[in-house]
Coordinates of C-alpha atoms in Angstrom, one line a residue:
X192 CA -45.4 89.8 147.7
X193 CA -47.6 88.5 150.5
X194 CA -50.7 89.1 148.5
X195 CA -49.3 87.2 145.5
X196 CA -48.4 84.2 147.7
X197 CA -51.7 84.1 149.5
X198 CA -53.6 84.3 146.3
X199 CA -51.6 81.5 144.9
X200 CA -52.3 79.4 148.0
X201 CA -56.0 80.0 147.5
X202 CA -55.9 79.0 143.8
X203 CA -55.3 75.3 144.3
X204 CA -57.1 72.9 142.0
X205 CA -57.6 69.2 141.8
X206 CA -57.6 66.5 144.5
X207 CA -54.6 68.0 146.3
X208 CA -56.6 71.2 147.0
X209 CA -59.5 69.1 148.4
X210 CA -57.2 66.9 150.5
X211 CA -55.7 69.9 152.4
X212 CA -58.7 72.2 152.4
X213 CA -59.4 71.5 156.1
X214 CA -56.0 72.9 157.2
X215 CA -55.8 76.5 158.4
X216 CA -54.4 78.6 155.5
X217 CA -51.2 79.3 157.3
X218 CA -50.4 75.6 157.4
X219 CA -51.1 74.9 153.7
X220 CA -48.3 74.2 151.3
X221 CA -47.8 77.0 148.8
X222 CA -48.5 75.4 145.4
X223 CA -46.4 76.1 142.4
X224 CA -46.4 75.0 138.7
X225 CA -44.9 76.1 135.4
X226 CA -47.8 78.4 134.9
X227 CA -47.1 80.1 138.2
X228 CA -43.4 80.3 137.4
X229 CA -44.2 82.1 134.1
X230 CA -46.7 84.4 135.8
X231 CA -44.1 85.4 138.4
X232 CA -41.6 85.8 135.7
X233 CA -44.0 88.2 133.9
X234 CA -44.5 90.2 137.0
X235 CA -40.7 90.5 137.5
X236 CA -40.0 91.4 133.9
X237 CA -42.7 94.1 134.1
X238 CA -39.9 96.1 135.7
X239 CA -38.0 95.9 132.3
X240 CA -38.8 98.7 129.9
X241 CA -37.6 97.0 126.7
X242 CA -40.4 95.0 124.9
X243 CA -39.8 91.3 124.8
X244 CA -41.4 88.1 123.7
X245 CA -41.7 84.9 125.8
X246 CA -41.9 81.5 124.2
X247 CA -41.5 77.8 124.9
X248 CA -39.0 76.5 122.4
X249 CA -39.6 72.8 121.5
X250 CA -36.4 70.8 121.7
X251 CA -38.0 67.4 121.0
X252 CA -37.7 64.3 123.1
X253 CA -33.9 63.9 123.0
X254 CA -30.9 64.7 120.8
X255 CA -30.6 62.8 117.5
X256 CA -28.8 59.5 117.9
X257 CA -29.2 59.5 121.6
X258 CA -30.2 56.2 123.2
X259 CA -32.0 58.0 126.0
X260 CA -34.7 60.6 126.2
X261 CA -33.7 63.7 128.2
X262 CA -32.0 61.6 129.8
X263 CA -33.5 58.3 130.7
X264 CA -36.9 60.0 131.2
X265 CA -39.7 57.5 131.1
X266 CA -41.8 59.9 129.1
X267 CA -41.3 60.6 125.4
X268 CA -43.2 63.9 125.4
X269 CA -41.5 66.8 123.7
X270 CA -39.5 69.1 126.0
X271 CA -39.2 72.9 125.8
X272 CA -36.9 75.7 126.9
X273 CA -38.4 78.8 128.3
X274 CA -37.0 81.7 126.3
X275 CA -37.3 85.5 126.4
X276 CA -36.1 87.6 123.5
X277 CA -35.8 91.4 123.8
X278 CA -36.4 93.9 121.0
X279 CA -33.2 95.3 119.5
X280 CA -31.8 97.3 116.6
X281 CA -31.6 95.5 113.3
X282 CA -28.2 94.0 112.8
X283 CA -27.3 93.9 116.5
X284 CA -25.1 90.9 117.6
X285 CA -27.0 88.1 119.4
X286 CA -26.2 87.6 123.1
X287 CA -27.5 84.4 124.7
X288 CA -27.6 84.5 128.5
X289 CA -27.4 81.4 130.6
X290 CA -28.2 81.5 134.4
X291 CA -26.5 79.6 137.2
X292 CA -27.4 76.9 139.6
X293 CA -30.5 77.6 141.7
X294 CA -31.4 80.5 139.4
X295 CA -33.3 81.2 136.2
X296 CA -33.2 83.8 133.4
X297 CA -35.2 86.3 135.5
X298 CA -32.1 86.9 137.6
X299 CA -30.8 89.1 134.8
X300 CA -33.8 91.5 135.0
X301 CA -31.6 94.4 136.0
X302 CA -29.4 93.9 132.9
X303 CA -31.8 93.5 130.1
X304 CA -32.5 97.2 129.3
X305 CA -28.9 98.2 129.2
X306 CA -27.7 95.2 127.2
X307 CA -30.6 95.4 124.7
X308 CA -29.3 98.7 123.5
X309 CA -26.3 96.9 122.0
X310 CA -27.4 93.3 121.5
X311 CA -30.3 91.1 120.5
X312 CA -30.6 89.7 124.0
X313 CA -32.0 86.1 124.4
X314 CA -32.2 84.6 127.9
X315 CA -33.1 81.0 128.6
X316 CA -34.0 78.8 131.5
X317 CA -31.9 75.7 131.2
X318 CA -33.6 72.3 130.9
X319 CA -34.9 71.3 134.3
X320 CA -34.9 74.9 135.7
X321 CA -37.3 77.9 135.8
X322 CA -40.1 77.7 133.4
X323 CA -38.5 75.1 131.1
X324 CA -39.6 71.5 131.1
X325 CA -38.5 69.4 134.1
X326 CA -37.9 65.9 133.0
X327 CA -37.1 63.2 135.5
X328 CA -33.4 63.4 136.2
X329 CA -31.8 60.0 136.2
X330 CA -28.3 60.7 135.0
X331 CA -25.7 58.7 136.7
X332 CA -22.4 60.1 135.6
X333 CA -20.6 63.3 135.0
X334 CA -20.7 62.7 131.2
X335 CA -24.4 62.0 131.1
X336 CA -25.1 65.1 133.2
X337 CA -23.0 67.4 131.1
X338 CA -24.8 66.0 128.0
X339 CA -28.2 66.8 129.6
X340 CA -27.4 70.5 129.5
X341 CA -25.1 70.8 126.5
X342 CA -27.3 68.8 124.1
X343 CA -30.5 70.5 125.2
X344 CA -28.8 73.8 124.6
X345 CA -27.7 72.7 121.1
X346 CA -31.2 71.4 120.3
X347 CA -32.6 74.8 121.4
X348 CA -30.0 76.6 119.1
X349 CA -31.2 74.5 116.2
X350 CA -34.9 75.2 116.9
X351 CA -34.1 79.0 117.1
X352 CA -32.0 78.8 113.9
X353 CA -29.1 80.6 115.4
X354 CA -25.9 80.1 113.4
X355 CA -23.6 82.0 115.7
X356 CA -23.9 84.1 118.8
X357 CA -22.1 85.5 121.9
X358 CA -22.6 83.2 124.8
X359 CA -22.7 84.4 128.4
X360 CA -23.0 82.1 131.3
X361 CA -23.0 82.8 135.1
X362 CA -21.6 80.4 137.7
X363 CA -22.8 76.9 136.8
X364 CA -24.2 78.5 133.6
X365 CA -20.6 79.5 132.9
X366 CA -19.5 75.9 133.2
X367 CA -22.3 74.8 130.8
X368 CA -21.4 77.6 128.4
X369 CA -17.7 76.7 128.4
X370 CA -18.5 73.0 127.9
X371 CA -20.9 73.9 125.1
X372 CA -18.2 76.1 123.4
X373 CA -15.7 73.2 123.6
X374 CA -18.2 70.9 121.8
X375 CA -19.7 73.4 119.4
X376 CA -17.1 76.2 118.9
X377 CA -18.3 76.9 115.4
X378 CA -21.5 78.5 116.8
X379 CA -19.9 80.7 119.5
X380 CA -18.4 84.0 118.5
X381 CA -17.3 85.1 121.9
X382 CA -17.5 83.4 125.3
X383 CA -18.3 85.5 128.4
X384 CA -17.9 83.6 131.7
X385 CA -19.2 85.4 134.7
X386 CA -17.9 84.0 138.0
X387 CA -17.8 80.6 136.3
X388 CA -17.8 77.4 138.3
X389 CA -15.7 74.4 137.4
X390 CA -12.2 75.8 136.8
X391 CA -10.8 74.7 140.1
X392 CA -9.9 71.1 140.8
X393 CA -10.2 69.4 144.2
X394 CA -6.7 68.0 144.1
X395 CA -5.0 71.3 143.2
X396 CA -7.1 74.1 144.7
X397 CA -8.6 72.8 148.0
X398 CA -7.6 75.2 150.7
X399 CA -6.1 74.1 154.0
X400 CA -9.2 75.5 155.7
X401 CA -11.6 73.4 153.5
X402 CA -9.4 70.3 154.1
X403 CA -9.6 70.8 157.9
X404 CA -13.3 71.5 157.8
X405 CA -14.0 68.3 155.8
X406 CA -12.2 66.3 158.5
X407 CA -14.7 67.6 161.2
X408 CA -18.0 65.9 162.0
X409 CA -19.8 68.9 160.6
X410 CA -17.9 68.6 157.3
X411 CA -18.5 64.9 157.2
X412 CA -22.3 65.4 157.7
X413 CA -22.4 68.1 155.0
X414 CA -20.3 66.0 152.6
X415 CA -22.8 63.1 153.2
X416 CA -25.7 65.4 152.4
X417 CA -24.0 66.5 149.3
X418 CA -23.4 62.9 148.1
X419 CA -27.0 62.0 148.8
X420 CA -28.0 64.9 146.5
X421 CA -29.7 66.9 149.3
X422 CA -30.3 70.3 147.6
X423 CA -31.3 73.7 149.0
X424 CA -34.5 73.4 147.0
X425 CA -35.5 70.3 149.0
X426 CA -35.3 72.5 152.1
X427 CA -37.6 75.1 150.5
X428 CA -40.1 72.5 149.6
X429 CA -40.0 70.8 152.9
X430 CA -40.7 74.1 154.7
X431 CA -44.0 74.3 152.9
X432 CA -45.9 77.5 153.9
X433 CA -42.7 78.9 155.6
X434 CA -40.7 78.5 152.4
X435 CA -41.6 81.9 150.8
X436 CA -40.6 83.7 154.0
X437 CA -37.2 82.0 154.0
X438 CA -36.7 83.0 150.4
X439 CA -37.8 86.6 151.1
X440 CA -35.4 86.9 154.0
X441 CA -32.5 85.6 151.8
X442 CA -33.4 88.0 149.0
X443 CA -33.6 91.0 151.3
X444 CA -30.3 90.2 153.0
X445 CA -28.4 89.3 149.8
X446 CA -29.6 92.0 147.4
X447 CA -29.8 95.0 149.6
X448 CA -29.8 97.6 146.9
X449 CA -33.1 96.5 145.3
X450 CA -36.2 98.5 145.8
X451 CA -39.0 97.1 147.9
X452 CA -41.0 96.3 144.8
X453 CA -38.1 94.7 143.0
X454 CA -37.2 92.6 146.0
X455 CA -40.7 91.4 146.5
X456 CA -41.2 90.4 142.9
X457 CA -37.8 88.7 142.8
X458 CA -38.6 86.8 146.0
X459 CA -41.8 85.6 144.6
X460 CA -40.1 84.5 141.4
X461 CA -37.2 82.7 143.2
X462 CA -39.7 80.8 145.4
X463 CA -41.7 79.4 142.5
X464 CA -38.6 78.4 140.5
X465 CA -37.1 76.7 143.5
X466 CA -40.2 74.9 144.8
X467 CA -41.2 73.3 141.5
X468 CA -40.5 69.7 140.6
X469 CA -36.8 68.7 141.2
X470 CA -35.1 68.1 137.9
X471 CA -31.9 70.0 136.8
X472 CA -31.0 70.7 140.4
X473 CA -30.1 67.1 140.9
X474 CA -27.0 67.5 138.7
X475 CA -25.0 68.9 141.6
X476 CA -23.2 65.8 142.9
X477 CA -22.3 64.5 139.4
X478 CA -20.7 67.8 138.3
X479 CA -19.0 68.9 141.6
X480 CA -17.6 67.4 144.7
X481 CA -18.3 68.9 148.1
X482 CA -16.8 72.5 148.1
X483 CA -17.9 73.1 144.4
X484 CA -14.7 71.5 142.9
X485 CA -15.4 70.2 139.4
X486 CA -15.1 66.5 138.8
X487 CA -14.1 67.4 135.2
X488 CA -12.3 70.7 135.6
X489 CA -12.3 73.1 132.8
X490 CA -8.7 74.0 133.7
X491 CA -7.6 70.7 132.0
X492 CA -9.4 71.6 128.8
X493 CA -7.7 75.0 128.3
X494 CA -5.4 73.7 125.5
X495 CA -8.6 72.7 123.6
X496 CA -10.1 76.2 123.8
X497 CA -11.1 77.6 120.4
X498 CA -13.3 80.6 121.3
X499 CA -12.1 84.0 122.4
X500 CA -13.1 84.3 126.1
X501 CA -13.6 87.0 128.7
X502 CA -13.9 86.2 132.3
X503 CA -15.8 88.6 134.6
X504 CA -15.5 88.3 138.4
X505 CA -16.8 90.4 141.2
X506 CA -14.0 91.6 143.4
X507 CA -15.5 89.8 146.3
X508 CA -16.6 86.7 144.3
X509 CA -16.2 83.5 146.2
X510 CA -15.3 81.9 142.8
X511 CA -11.5 82.2 142.6
X512 CA -10.3 84.0 139.5
X513 CA -6.9 82.3 139.8
X514 CA -8.3 79.2 138.2
X515 CA -9.1 81.2 135.1
X516 CA -5.7 82.8 135.3
X517 CA -4.0 79.5 135.3
X518 CA -6.1 78.2 132.4
X519 CA -5.3 81.3 130.3
X520 CA -1.6 80.2 130.3
X521 CA -2.6 77.2 128.2
X522 CA -5.1 78.8 125.9
X523 CA -4.3 79.5 122.3
X524 CA -7.1 82.1 121.8
X525 CA -7.5 85.7 123.1
X526 CA -8.5 85.6 126.8
X527 CA -8.9 88.4 129.3
X528 CA -9.9 88.5 132.9
X529 CA -11.8 91.5 134.3
X530 CA -12.6 92.1 138.0
X531 CA -15.5 94.4 138.9
X532 CA -15.3 96.4 142.1
X533 CA -18.0 96.4 144.9
X534 CA -19.5 93.2 143.7
X535 CA -19.6 89.6 144.7
X536 CA -20.7 86.4 142.9
X537 CA -23.9 88.1 141.6
X538 CA -21.8 90.8 140.0
X539 CA -24.5 91.6 137.5
X540 CA -26.8 92.6 140.3
X541 CA -24.3 94.0 142.8
X542 CA -22.7 96.5 140.4
X543 CA -24.9 96.7 137.3
X544 CA -23.2 99.6 135.6
X545 CA -19.7 98.3 135.9
X546 CA -20.9 94.8 134.8
X547 CA -22.5 96.3 131.7
X548 CA -19.2 98.1 131.0
X549 CA -17.3 94.9 131.3
X550 CA -19.6 93.1 128.9
X551 CA -19.4 95.9 126.4
X552 CA -15.7 95.9 126.7
X553 CA -15.5 92.2 126.2
X554 CA -17.6 92.5 123.0
X555 CA -16.0 95.7 121.7
X556 CA -15.0 94.0 118.4
X557 CA -18.7 93.3 117.7
X558 CA -20.4 96.5 118.7
X559 CA -17.6 99.1 118.0
X560 CA -15.3 97.5 115.4
X561 CA -14.3 100.9 114.0
X562 CA -12.8 102.1 117.3
X563 CA -9.1 101.6 117.9
X564 CA -9.1 102.2 121.6
X565 CA -8.7 99.1 123.8
X566 CA -8.6 101.0 127.1
X567 CA -10.4 99.3 129.9
X568 CA -13.4 101.4 131.3
X569 CA -12.7 103.3 134.4
X570 CA -13.1 101.3 137.6
X571 CA -12.6 97.9 136.1
X572 CA -9.5 95.9 136.8
X573 CA -7.7 93.7 134.3
X574 CA -5.9 90.7 135.7

């Protein structure tokens, strides 16, 4: 990890490198770029045994008929979605995996091998994240911001020539996946929402504790930072040479079951994805109010649901499953809610085997249509 970061620091090019060359190495900003993100991704995915291909899928300059280029970007250069596709058995159902806020597709590195045995697994970096293009983000409304992600995902689907697939989204990626399925239900065979954001509304689900906190000066300051679009990534960039160490400390503290090698590679990967040019991260204040309450809650769209859906939550997930429970009452399609023990918001990393069982159970009609048993795997809890 340290060697990777130090070597990256020494690999600066251009005028920026000359400008800062007189600084001691410890005070130099750690550079990053799309190439460095892809390189760190490759190192992280070296831990995965299943062969895969990585590609940049061209999605053009903007969706057909749009008056803006991804979105209001001053550049008309084509944009691309970083995509990894894993080898699979012929005829396997396609599973598209969408990461959450502040993450990238590499966060699923512990899941690819197990899932590739049953699916054609395709994982993407959303537009403005990871190794995908990072256009200038100048959206100014919830609708525009949602279109940024939904339409870029649809253009990616067209470019990949996928007619239908199982769509899995985690956290904010779950919000995007659900909104995509509402707009393009004909392409989604099954929706798997893993600790999805966006089901709770501020008016109906804000706890008394949150209400009291927002009334304090600390709450007021944090709310102002939120509304000014101050993101955690800005902190990482601002710390410069100390940024990687902060990310490393977070990774070690949050993902305690990882090996030293895995933790180091993941830390390196996370740092480069967070420190790169701000783009998709600036969606935050347009999608959610302070406290992660959706401005356009999915709860209110439940009657419009057209795709069978499975919710998967870690038992200690800070995303409340009760929002999904309430939404299910108004859905007219099959819907199940599964809770995974000994897991938090990153359920797919906290309890990988139980998470894989939950995904396979949710997709049982695609991978084992001949089996009559609908019994939930041991250890999982159905709500």
